Structure formats: C-alpha cells, structure tokens
PDB file of C-alpha atoms and ligand atoms in Angstrom:
ATOM      1  CA  MET A   1      -1.938   8.206  -5.440  1.00 43.00           C
ATOM      2  CA  PRO A   2      -1.185   5.105  -3.509  1.00 49.00           C
ATOM      3  CA  LYS A   3      -2.895   4.374  -0.034  1.00 49.00           C
ATOM      4  CA  GLY A   4      -0.463   6.079   2.413  1.00 47.00           C
ATOM      5  CA  ASP A   5       0.974   8.452   0.288  1.00 48.00           C
ATOM      6  CA  THR A   6      -1.579  11.154   1.040  1.00 46.00           C
ATOM      7  CA  ALA A   7      -0.877  11.319   4.748  1.00 49.00           C
ATOM      8  CA  LEU A   8       3.038  11.404   4.176  1.00 53.00           C
ATOM      9  CA  ALA A   9       2.591  13.940   1.450  1.00 45.00           C
ATOM     10  CA  LYS A  10       0.851  16.075   3.805  1.00 42.00           C
ATOM     11  CA  GLY A  11       3.488  15.358   6.657  1.00 57.00           C
ATOM     12  CA  ASN A  12       0.702  14.721   8.961  1.00 67.00           C
ATOM     13  CA  VAL A  13       1.725  11.613  10.553  1.00 78.00           C
ATOM     14  CA  SER A  14       2.766  11.886  14.289  1.00 84.00           C
ATOM     15  CA  GLN A  15       6.308  10.947  15.307  1.00 84.00           C
ATOM     16  CA  SER A  16       5.043   8.564  17.362  1.00 87.00           C
ATOM     17  CA  VAL A  17       3.236   6.432  14.765  1.00 88.00           C
ATOM     18  CA  VAL A  18       6.330   6.921  12.364  1.00 88.00           C
ATOM     19  CA  ARG A  19       8.569   5.503  15.228  1.00 89.00           C
ATOM     20  CA  ARG A  20       5.985   2.581  15.593  1.00 91.00           C
ATOM     21  CA  LEU A  21       6.208   1.473  11.918  1.00 93.00           C
ATOM     22  CA  PRO A  22       9.574  -0.446  11.858  1.00 93.00           C
ATOM     23  CA  ARG A  23       8.436  -2.529  15.050  1.00 94.00           C
ATOM     24  CA  TYR A  24       5.239  -3.468  12.936  1.00 94.00           C
ATOM     25  CA  HIS A  25       6.950  -4.383  10.117  1.00 95.00           C
ATOM     26  CA  ARG A  26       9.491  -6.407  12.096  1.00 94.00           C
ATOM     27  CA  PHE A  27       6.814  -8.371  13.768  1.00 95.00           C
ATOM     28  CA  LEU A  28       4.873  -8.602  10.552  1.00 95.00           C
ATOM     29  CA  LYS A  29       8.272 -10.227   8.990  1.00 95.00           C
ATOM     30  CA  ASP A  30       8.322 -12.842  11.862  1.00 96.00           C
ATOM     31  CA  LEU A  31       4.530 -13.702  11.318  1.00 96.00           C
ATOM     32  CA  LEU A  32       5.475 -13.895   7.465  1.00 96.00           C
ATOM     33  CA  ALA A  33       8.458 -16.432   8.079  1.00 96.00           C
ATOM     34  CA  ALA A  34       6.243 -18.374  10.700  1.00 96.00           C
ATOM     35  CA  GLY A  35       3.884 -18.828   7.260  1.00 97.00           C
ATOM     36  CA  THR A  36       0.647 -16.769   9.109  1.00 96.00           C
ATOM     37  CA  VAL A  37      -1.564 -15.688   6.206  1.00 94.00           C
ATOM     38  CA  ARG A  38      -3.543 -13.386   8.240  1.00 93.00           C
ATOM     39  CA  ILE A  39      -4.018 -11.853  11.735  1.00 93.00           C
ATOM     40  CA  SER A  40      -6.636 -10.039  13.562  1.00 89.00           C
ATOM     41  CA  SER A  41      -6.016  -6.976  15.189  1.00 85.00           C
ATOM     42  CA  GLY A  42      -6.594  -8.441  18.613  1.00 88.00           C
ATOM     43  CA  ASP A  43      -3.784 -11.064  18.070  1.00 91.00           C
ATOM     44  CA  LEU A  44      -1.390  -8.675  16.639  1.00 91.00           C
ATOM     45  CA  SER A  45      -1.931  -6.498  19.598  1.00 91.00           C
ATOM     46  CA  ALA A  46      -1.616  -9.113  22.014  1.00 93.00           C
ATOM     47  CA  LYS A  47       1.819 -10.196  20.288  1.00 90.00           C
ATOM     48  CA  MET A  48       2.903  -6.456  20.305  1.00 91.00           C
ATOM     49  CA  GLY A  49       2.036  -5.299  23.819  1.00 91.00           C
ATOM     50  CA  LEU A  50      -0.340  -2.445  22.212  1.00 90.00           C
ATOM     51  CA  THR A  51      -3.875  -2.110  22.134  1.00 91.00           C
ATOM     52  CA  ALA A  52      -6.140  -3.541  19.127  1.00 87.00           C
ATOM     53  CA  SER A  53      -7.358   0.315  18.921  1.00 88.00           C
ATOM     54  CA  GLN A  54      -4.009   1.485  18.939  1.00 89.00           C
ATOM     55  CA  ILE A  55      -3.047  -0.343  16.143  1.00 88.00           C
ATOM     56  CA  ARG A  56      -6.220   0.418  14.324  1.00 86.00           C
ATOM     57  CA  GLN A  57      -5.496   4.157  14.808  1.00 87.00           C
ATOM     58  CA  ASP A  58      -1.976   3.784  13.695  1.00 88.00           C
ATOM     59  CA  LEU A  59      -2.481   2.197  10.400  1.00 85.00           C
ATOM     60  CA  ASN A  60      -5.701   4.477   9.723  1.00 84.00           C
ATOM     61  CA  CYS A  61      -3.331   7.100   9.378  1.00 82.00           C
ATOM     62  CA  PHE A  62      -2.265   5.586   5.863  1.00 79.00           C
ATOM     63  CA  GLY A  63      -5.861   4.732   4.917  1.00 75.00           C
ATOM     64  CA  GLY A  64      -6.255   1.364   7.167  1.00 68.00           C
ATOM     65  CA  PHE A  65      -5.732  -1.751   5.805  1.00 75.00           C
ATOM     66  CA  GLY A  66      -7.641  -4.379   7.748  1.00 70.00           C
ATOM     67  CA  GLN A  67     -11.006  -6.005   6.746  1.00 73.00           C
ATOM     68  CA  GLN A  68     -13.849  -6.349   9.039  1.00 73.00           C
ATOM     69  CA  GLY A  69     -14.334  -9.770  10.308  1.00 76.00           C
ATOM     70  CA  TYR A  70     -10.892 -10.746   8.244  1.00 79.00           C
ATOM     71  CA  GLY A  71      -8.498  -8.790  10.391  1.00 85.00           C
ATOM     72  CA  TYR A  72      -5.065  -7.946   8.437  1.00 89.00           C
ATOM     73  CA  ASN A  73      -3.285  -9.957   5.332  1.00 92.00           C
ATOM     74  CA  VAL A  74       0.271 -10.488   6.675  1.00 94.00           C
ATOM     75  CA  LYS A  75       2.260 -10.355   3.527  1.00 94.00           C
ATOM     76  CA  ASP A  76       0.073  -7.326   2.036  1.00 92.00           C
ATOM     77  CA  LEU A  77       0.440  -5.425   5.353  1.00 92.00           C
ATOM     78  CA  TYR A  78       4.159  -6.178   5.588  1.00 94.00           C
ATOM     79  CA  GLU A  79       4.681  -4.903   2.169  1.00 93.00           C
ATOM     80  CA  GLU A  80       2.444  -1.691   2.551  1.00 91.00           C
ATOM     81  CA  ILE A  81       4.353  -0.973   5.803  1.00 92.00           C
ATOM     82  CA  GLY A  82       7.861  -1.494   4.010  1.00 92.00           C
ATOM     83  CA  ARG A  83       6.585   0.923   1.096  1.00 91.00           C
ATOM     84  CA  ILE A  84       5.373   3.529   3.802  1.00 90.00           C
ATOM     85  CA  LEU A  85       8.897   3.374   5.255  1.00 91.00           C
ATOM     86  CA  GLY A  86      10.307   3.735   1.947  1.00 89.00           C
ATOM     87  CA  LEU A  87      12.332   0.263   2.333  1.00 90.00           C
ATOM     88  CA  ASP A  88      11.898  -0.046  -1.327  1.00 85.00           C
ATOM     89  CA  GLN A  89      13.878   2.615  -2.251  1.00 86.00           C
ATOM     90  CA  THR A  90      17.773   2.824  -2.043  1.00 91.00           C
ATOM     91  CA  HIS A  91      19.701   5.570  -0.236  1.00 96.00           C
ATOM     92  CA  ARG A  92      23.303   5.746  -0.726  1.00 98.00           C
ATOM     93  CA  ALA A  93      25.046   6.038   2.567  1.00 98.00           C
ATOM     94  CA  ILE A  94      28.561   6.682   4.004  1.00 98.00           C
ATOM     95  CA  LEU A  95      29.875   5.755   7.416  1.00 98.00           C
ATOM     96  CA  LEU A  96      32.377   8.094   9.015  1.00 98.00           C
ATOM     97  CA  GLY A  97      34.214   6.830  12.044  1.00 98.00           C
ATOM     98  CA  ALA A  98      35.686   3.343  11.989  1.00 98.00           C
ATOM     99  CA  GLY A  99      36.173   3.057  15.366  1.00 98.00           C
ATOM    100  CA  ASN A 100      34.391   0.432  17.848  1.00 98.00           C
ATOM    101  CA  LEU A 101      30.951   1.900  17.133  1.00 98.00           C
ATOM    102  CA  GLY A 102      31.522   2.477  13.245  1.00 98.00           C
ATOM    103  CA  ARG A 103      32.771  -0.876  12.694  1.00 98.00           C
ATOM    104  CA  ALA A 104      29.973  -2.742  14.975  1.00 97.00           C
ATOM    105  CA  ILE A 105      27.391  -0.881  12.885  1.00 97.00           C
ATOM    106  CA  ALA A 106      29.193  -1.790   9.520  1.00 97.00           C
ATOM    107  CA  LEU A 107      29.352  -5.339  10.375  1.00 97.00           C
ATOM    108  CA  HIS A 108      26.061  -5.908  11.876  1.00 96.00           C
ATOM    109  CA  MET A 109      23.257  -3.724  10.301  1.00 95.00           C
ATOM    110  CA  ASP A 110      21.709  -5.284   7.239  1.00 93.00           C
ATOM    111  CA  PHE A 111      21.586  -1.803   5.246  1.00 94.00           C
ATOM    112  CA  ALA A 112      19.768  -3.377   2.267  1.00 91.00           C
ATOM    113  CA  ALA A 113      17.243  -4.951   4.023  1.00 89.00           C
ATOM    114  CA  ARG A 114      16.329  -1.091   5.243  1.00 90.00           C
ATOM    115  CA  GLY A 115      16.716   0.662   1.839  1.00 91.00           C
ATOM    116  CA  PHE A 116      20.338   1.722   2.174  1.00 96.00           C
ATOM    117  CA  THR A 117      23.536   0.778   0.336  1.00 96.00           C
ATOM    118  CA  LEU A 118      26.743   1.439   2.131  1.00 97.00           C
ATOM    119  CA  LEU A 119      29.127   3.227  -0.338  1.00 98.00           C
ATOM    120  CA  GLY A 120      32.103   3.911   1.829  1.00 98.00           C
ATOM    121  CA  ILE A 121      33.513   3.644   5.353  1.00 98.00           C
ATOM    122  CA  PHE A 122      35.756   6.641   6.449  1.00 98.00           C
ATOM    123  CA  ASP A 123      38.090   7.378   9.007  1.00 98.00           C
ATOM    124  CA  CYS A 124      40.798  10.130   9.956  1.00 98.00           C
ATOM    125  CA  ASN A 125      43.356   7.486  11.663  1.00 98.00           C
ATOM    126  CA  PRO A 126      45.955   6.511   9.203  1.00 98.00           C
ATOM    127  CA  ALA A 127      46.142   2.970  11.441  1.00 98.00           C
ATOM    128  CA  LEU A 128      42.795   2.270  10.267  1.00 98.00           C
ATOM    129  CA  VAL A 129      42.776   3.447   6.730  1.00 98.00           C
ATOM    130  CA  GLY A 130      43.059   0.688   4.413  1.00 98.00           C
ATOM    131  CA  MET A 131      41.840  -2.087   6.700  1.00 98.00           C
ATOM    132  CA  GLU A 132      38.757  -4.139   5.953  1.00 97.00           C
ATOM    133  CA  VAL A 133      35.308  -4.104   7.593  1.00 97.00           C
ATOM    134  CA  GLY A 134      32.345  -6.172   6.259  1.00 92.00           C
ATOM    135  CA  GLY A 135      34.050  -6.605   2.795  1.00 93.00           C
ATOM    136  CA  GLN A 136      34.868  -2.867   2.725  1.00 95.00           C
ATOM    137  CA  THR A 137      38.076  -1.157   2.881  1.00 98.00           C
ATOM    138  CA  ILE A 138      38.131   1.775   5.358  1.00 98.00           C
ATOM    139  CA  LEU A 139      38.914   4.844   3.202  1.00 98.00           C
ATOM    140  CA  ASP A 140      40.974   8.215   4.469  1.00 98.00           C
ATOM    141  CA  SER A 141      38.706  10.811   5.359  1.00 98.00           C
ATOM    142  CA  ALA A 142      40.853  13.267   3.533  1.00 98.00           C
ATOM    143  CA  GLY A 143      39.103  12.244   0.680  1.00 98.00           C
ATOM    144  CA  LEU A 144      35.494  12.507   1.685  1.00 98.00           C
ATOM    145  CA  GLU A 145      34.550  15.539  -0.148  1.00 97.00           C
ATOM    146  CA  GLU A 146      35.782  14.604  -3.460  1.00 97.00           C
ATOM    147  CA  PHE A 147      34.261  10.781  -2.743  1.00 98.00           C
ATOM    148  CA  CYS A 148      30.689  12.864  -2.392  1.00 97.00           C
ATOM    149  CA  ALA A 149      31.309  14.953  -5.473  1.00 97.00           C
ATOM    150  CA  VAL A 150      31.842  11.676  -7.485  1.00 97.00           C
ATOM    151  CA  HIS A 151      29.392   9.263  -5.664  1.00 97.00           C
ATOM    152  CA  HIS A 152      26.714  11.404  -4.355  1.00 97.00           C
ATOM    153  CA  PRO A 153      25.727   9.737  -1.316  1.00 98.00           C
ATOM    154  CA  ASP A 154      22.504  11.235   0.309  1.00 97.00           C
ATOM    155  CA  VAL A 155      22.826   9.874   3.912  1.00 98.00           C
ATOM    156  CA  ALA A 156      25.678   9.955   6.401  1.00 98.00           C
ATOM    157  CA  ILE A 157      26.077   7.895   9.522  1.00 98.00           C
ATOM    158  CA  LEU A 158      28.155   9.635  12.069  1.00 98.00           C
ATOM    159  CA  CYS A 159      30.284   7.597  14.573  1.00 98.00           C
ATOM    160  CA  ILE A 160      32.733  10.156  14.939  1.00 98.00           C
ATOM    161  CA  PRO A 161      33.560  12.165  18.101  1.00 97.00           C
ATOM    162  CA  LYS A 162      31.160  15.271  19.148  1.00 95.00           C
ATOM    163  CA  GLU A 163      33.821  17.705  18.652  1.00 95.00           C
ATOM    164  CA  ALA A 164      34.332  16.627  14.644  1.00 96.00           C
ATOM    165  CA  ALA A 165      30.354  16.257  14.062  1.00 95.00           C
ATOM    166  CA  ARG A 166      29.766  19.821  13.703  1.00 93.00           C
ATOM    167  CA  GLU A 167      32.157  20.659  10.985  1.00 94.00           C
ATOM    168  CA  THR A 168      31.831  17.302   9.229  1.00 95.00           C
ATOM    169  CA  ALA A 169      28.135  17.637   8.953  1.00 95.00           C
ATOM    170  CA  ALA A 170      28.276  21.340   7.633  1.00 94.00           C
ATOM    171  CA  MET A 171      30.563  20.112   4.757  1.00 96.00           C
ATOM    172  CA  LEU A 172      28.603  16.799   4.267  1.00 97.00           C
ATOM    173  CA  VAL A 173      25.307  19.167   3.715  1.00 96.00           C
ATOM    174  CA  ARG A 174      27.295  21.263   1.227  1.00 95.00           C
ATOM    175  CA  ARG A 175      27.990  18.396  -0.636  1.00 96.00           C
ATOM    176  CA  GLY A 176      24.017  17.042  -0.922  1.00 96.00           C
ATOM    177  CA  ILE A 177      23.851  14.847   2.231  1.00 97.00           C
ATOM    178  CA  ARG A 178      20.112  15.034   2.991  1.00 96.00           C
ATOM    179  CA  GLY A 179      19.873  12.903   5.851  1.00 96.00           C
ATOM    180  CA  PHE A 180      22.261  11.861   9.017  1.00 97.00           C
ATOM    181  CA  TRP A 181      21.940   8.714  11.217  1.00 97.00           C
ATOM    182  CA  ASN A 182      23.831  10.500  13.898  1.00 97.00           C
ATOM    183  CA  PHE A 183      25.295   8.481  16.755  1.00 97.00           C
ATOM    184  CA  SER A 184      28.005  11.480  17.729  1.00 96.00           C
ATOM    185  CA  HIS A 185      26.683  12.912  20.879  1.00 92.00           C
ATOM    186  CA  TYR A 186      25.910  16.551  18.965  1.00 91.00           C
ATOM    187  CA  ASP A 187      22.490  17.226  18.232  1.00 89.00           C
ATOM    188  CA  LEU A 188      22.698  17.904  14.592  1.00 89.00           C
ATOM    189  CA  ALA A 189      18.951  18.576  14.232  1.00 81.00           C
ATOM    190  CA  LEU A 190      19.475  22.237  15.997  1.00 79.00           C
ATOM    191  CA  ASP A 191      21.632  23.048  13.017  1.00 83.00           C
ATOM    192  CA  TYR A 192      19.609  22.069  10.139  1.00 85.00           C
ATOM    193  CA  GLU A 193      16.326  22.719   8.786  1.00 87.00           C
ATOM    194  CA  GLY A 194      15.383  20.412   5.877  1.00 90.00           C
ATOM    195  CA  ILE A 195      17.519  17.817   6.694  1.00 94.00           C
ATOM    196  CA  ALA A 196      16.431  14.441   8.164  1.00 93.00           C
ATOM    197  CA  VAL A 197      18.311  13.815  11.423  1.00 94.00           C
ATOM    198  CA  GLU A 198      17.960  10.610  13.312  1.00 93.00           C
ATOM    199  CA  ASN A 199      19.946  11.179  16.698  1.00 93.00           C
ATOM    200  CA  VAL A 200      20.678   7.898  18.248  1.00 95.00           C
ATOM    201  CA  HIS A 201      21.618   7.988  21.987  1.00 94.00           C
ATOM    202  CA  LEU A 202      21.758   4.382  23.631  1.00 94.00           C
ATOM    203  CA  GLY A 203      22.723   6.231  26.990  1.00 94.00           C
ATOM    204  CA  ASP A 204      18.908   7.925  26.860  1.00 93.00           C
ATOM    205  CA  SER A 205      17.483   4.251  26.391  1.00 93.00           C
ATOM    206  CA  LEU A 206      19.512   3.208  29.546  1.00 96.00           C
ATOM    207  CA  SER A 207      18.591   6.343  31.472  1.00 96.00           C
ATOM    208  CA  THR A 208      14.878   5.569  30.646  1.00 94.00           C
ATOM    209  CA  LEU A 209      15.295   1.818  31.902  1.00 95.00           C
ATOM    210  CA  CYS A 210      16.781   3.586  35.087  1.00 96.00           C
ATOM    211  CA  PHE A 211      13.774   5.576  35.634  1.00 94.00           C
ATOM    212  CA  ARG A 212      11.311   2.809  34.877  1.00 93.00           C
ATOM    213  CA  LEU A 213      13.197   0.632  37.432  1.00 95.00           C
ATOM    214  CA  ASN A 214      12.928   3.361  40.046  1.00 95.00           C
ATOM    215  CA  ALA A 215       9.357   3.881  39.339  1.00 94.00           C
ATOM    216  CA  LEU A 216       8.699   0.108  39.885  1.00 93.00           C
ATOM    217  CA  ALA A 217      10.871   0.150  42.993  1.00 91.00           C
ATOM    218  CA  GLN A 218       8.428   3.098  44.228  1.00 89.00           C
ATOM    219  CA  GLU A 219       5.291   1.264  43.560  1.00 85.00           C
ATOM    220  CA  SER A 220       6.183  -2.067  45.279  1.00 78.00           C
TER     221      SER A 220
HETATM  222  P1  NAI B   1      35.979   5.184  18.671  1.00 79.12           P
HETATM  223  O1  NAI B   1      37.211   6.111  19.186  1.00 79.12           O
HETATM  224  O2  NAI B   1      36.624   3.676  18.881  1.00 79.12           O
HETATM  225  O3  NAI B   1      35.909   5.698  17.211  1.00 79.12           O
HETATM  226  C1  NAI B   1      36.065   6.843  16.813  1.00 79.12           C
HETATM  227  C2  NAI B   1      36.541   7.130  15.470  1.00 79.12           C
HETATM  228  O4  NAI B   1      36.193   8.228  14.754  1.00 79.12           O
HETATM  229  C3  NAI B   1      38.047   6.754  15.366  1.00 79.12           C
HETATM  230  O5  NAI B   1      38.438   5.799  14.684  1.00 79.12           O
HETATM  231  C4  NAI B   1      38.574   8.291  14.981  1.00 79.12           C
HETATM  232  O6  NAI B   1      39.881   8.068  14.359  1.00 79.12           O
HETATM  233  C5  NAI B   1      37.397   8.492  13.950  1.00 79.12           C
HETATM  234  N1  NAI B   1      37.346  10.011  13.816  1.00 79.12           N
HETATM  235  C6  NAI B   1      37.548  11.268  14.591  1.00 79.12           C
HETATM  236  N2  NAI B   1      37.275  12.209  13.936  1.00 79.12           N
HETATM  237  C7  NAI B   1      36.827  11.853  12.784  1.00 79.12           C
HETATM  238  C8  NAI B   1      36.628  12.682  11.567  1.00 79.12           C
HETATM  239  N3  NAI B   1      36.721  13.949  11.673  1.00 79.12           N
HETATM  240  N4  NAI B   1      36.509  11.935  10.290  1.00 79.12           N
HETATM  241  C9  NAI B   1      36.566  10.299   9.971  1.00 79.12           C
HETATM  242  N5  NAI B   1      36.900   9.894  11.229  1.00 79.12           N
HETATM  243  C10 NAI B   1      37.105  10.413  12.724  1.00 79.12           C
HETATM  244  O7  NAI B   1      34.988   5.590  19.424  1.00 79.12           O
HETATM  245  P2  NAI B   1      33.581   4.801  19.235  1.00 79.12           P
HETATM  246  O8  NAI B   1      33.247   3.977  20.463  1.00 79.12           O
HETATM  247  O9  NAI B   1      33.393   3.996  17.955  1.00 79.12           O
HETATM  248  O10 NAI B   1      32.388   5.852  19.396  1.00 79.12           O
HETATM  249  C11 NAI B   1      32.244   6.866  18.119  1.00 79.12           C
HETATM  250  C12 NAI B   1      31.509   7.938  18.722  1.00 79.12           C
HETATM  251  O11 NAI B   1      30.239   7.609  18.992  1.00 79.12           O
HETATM  252  C13 NAI B   1      32.141   8.540  19.930  1.00 79.12           C
HETATM  253  O12 NAI B   1      32.197   9.870  19.999  1.00 79.12           O
HETATM  254  C14 NAI B   1      30.999   8.245  21.337  1.00 79.12           C
HETATM  255  O13 NAI B   1      30.750   9.165  22.199  1.00 79.12           O
HETATM  256  C15 NAI B   1      29.776   7.987  20.411  1.00 79.12           C
HETATM  257  N6  NAI B   1      28.805   7.041  20.949  1.00 79.12           N
HETATM  258  C16 NAI B   1      27.552   6.980  20.712  1.00 79.12           C
HETATM  259  C17 NAI B   1      26.850   6.315  21.305  1.00 79.12           C
HETATM  260  C18 NAI B   1      25.243   6.685  20.933  1.00 79.12           C
HETATM  261  O14 NAI B   1      24.496   5.711  21.497  1.00 79.12           O
HETATM  262  N7  NAI B   1      24.990   7.548  20.581  1.00 79.12           N
HETATM  263  C19 NAI B   1      27.087   4.974  21.801  1.00 79.12           C
HETATM  264  C20 NAI B   1      28.542   4.840  21.808  1.00 79.12           C
HETATM  265  C21 NAI B   1      29.361   5.643  21.298  1.00 79.12           C
END
C-alpha cells in the first residue's frame, strides 16, 4: 500500500488535517511554478503561517515526507498530497441551479485540476434552459433523473434554493450520487450516512471574520 493509504483507509486522519491539505497543495503548486526544488519545514511554515511542528505533524499522518537536513522535495510533496486528496482520480459531477452562483462556479472553477469532470448543468427555469455557460448548454432539470441513469454522475453541486435541496438530493442519492458540494442552505449531512457532503456557507466565513474583528477591537 503506498504511503498515506493506510491512514486514509483507516479513516483516522482528523478533519482539520484534511482541511489543511488543499492549502498545502496550493502553496506547493506556487513554489513549483517559481522553480523551487526543495523547502525546509521552517520555510514552508513561514510562508503558510503555520508552525514547522504543525506541518510535520500533519504530514506524519500520511507517513511523513521530509528528510532530516533536506526538508521536502517540492514536486514529490505536491504530487503526493494531490494523490492523497485524490486529484488524480476523476469524479463525474453535475451542477444544479444555473443562477448567479451556479453560473459563477461553472465559469470559474477549474474542475479538471481538482479531479472532477462537469458532465452537465441543470435548471428548472425555461428561460435559462438552452443558454450556454462555460461551453456547456444548460439542460432542463426535468430530464435530470434520466440523465443520471444514462451518465452515472457520482457528485452533485447544489446551487439551488434550500426548499428544493432536500427532495432533489433524495432523488440523486437514489440515482447513485455519492458526494454533494452543497451551497444550498440546507444541511444535507443531517440526512445521509455514507454520503460525502461538503456544505459551503460563505456567510459562515463572513461571520467568523466578524467575530475576529470584534475580538481584535476588544484587545486594543
Ligand atoms: P439564483 O436565484 O440566481 O439561482 C437559483 C437557480 O436555481 C435558479 O436559476 C432556479 O431556476 C434554479 N432552481 C431552483 N430550483 C431548482 C430545482 N429544483 N432544480 C434545478 N434548478 C432549480 O440564486 P443564486 O444566487 O444562484 O443562489 C443559489 C442558492 O445558493 C440560493 O439558495 C442561495 O441562498 C444559495 N447561496 C449560498 C451561498 C453559500 O455560501 N452557501 C452563497 C450564495 C447563495
């Protein structure tokens, strides 16, 4: 079993470590683009605003990758973290809701770089059906179930209102969807076991900023 797989297979990597991995990957990509061949955990930590021991602890969850006195080989670590994240695999995604948010995601997200292929974009609004977004034609969501039966997507990106999310998700799970990137304000994780759900709430992030601003104001 390759490095990292044992921990992943046992599911014993903490969520906070998993959440830091894409950030490591992003920083390493920039280092690679800048021609950096190797980096010490001290330098990497300074760039990322983490402690060197935090980085070592995180990477040790997957077997550790640094060498004493050498640091990390940037290309190797970049590729290994990409593999741990599963970016070398391809998930078949559909996007529901071609409104403001759905269109922005369809246009600006580099799905291929993250291990996803966007198979189709769906909406129930006849005024949107047939329009082009990022080279794809918006499809009528009335045909969604049949589309799933034929094309077997395994991931759904939900950019539909909360009220529509529960019923739609139930149908999609019946049709083989195993992961949701969920922007609707409905908390899908409450309904499904054994389905990967990533609920995204930009508002939560803004509220966190608010808290931190208030905390700073109280300190000064
Ligand atoms: P929008 O109103 O521009 O787009 C929603 C689209 O979903 C519409 O085109 C509508 O026709 C379509 N739709 C509704 N029910 C559907 C169904 N059952 N199947 C297929 N399509 C359906 O709204 P916007 O701004 O794009 O936001 C979409 C949702 O995401 C909203 O519910 C909003 O509250 C939420 N949102 C979440 C954010 C987050 O951080 N999680 C940030 C911004 C919006």
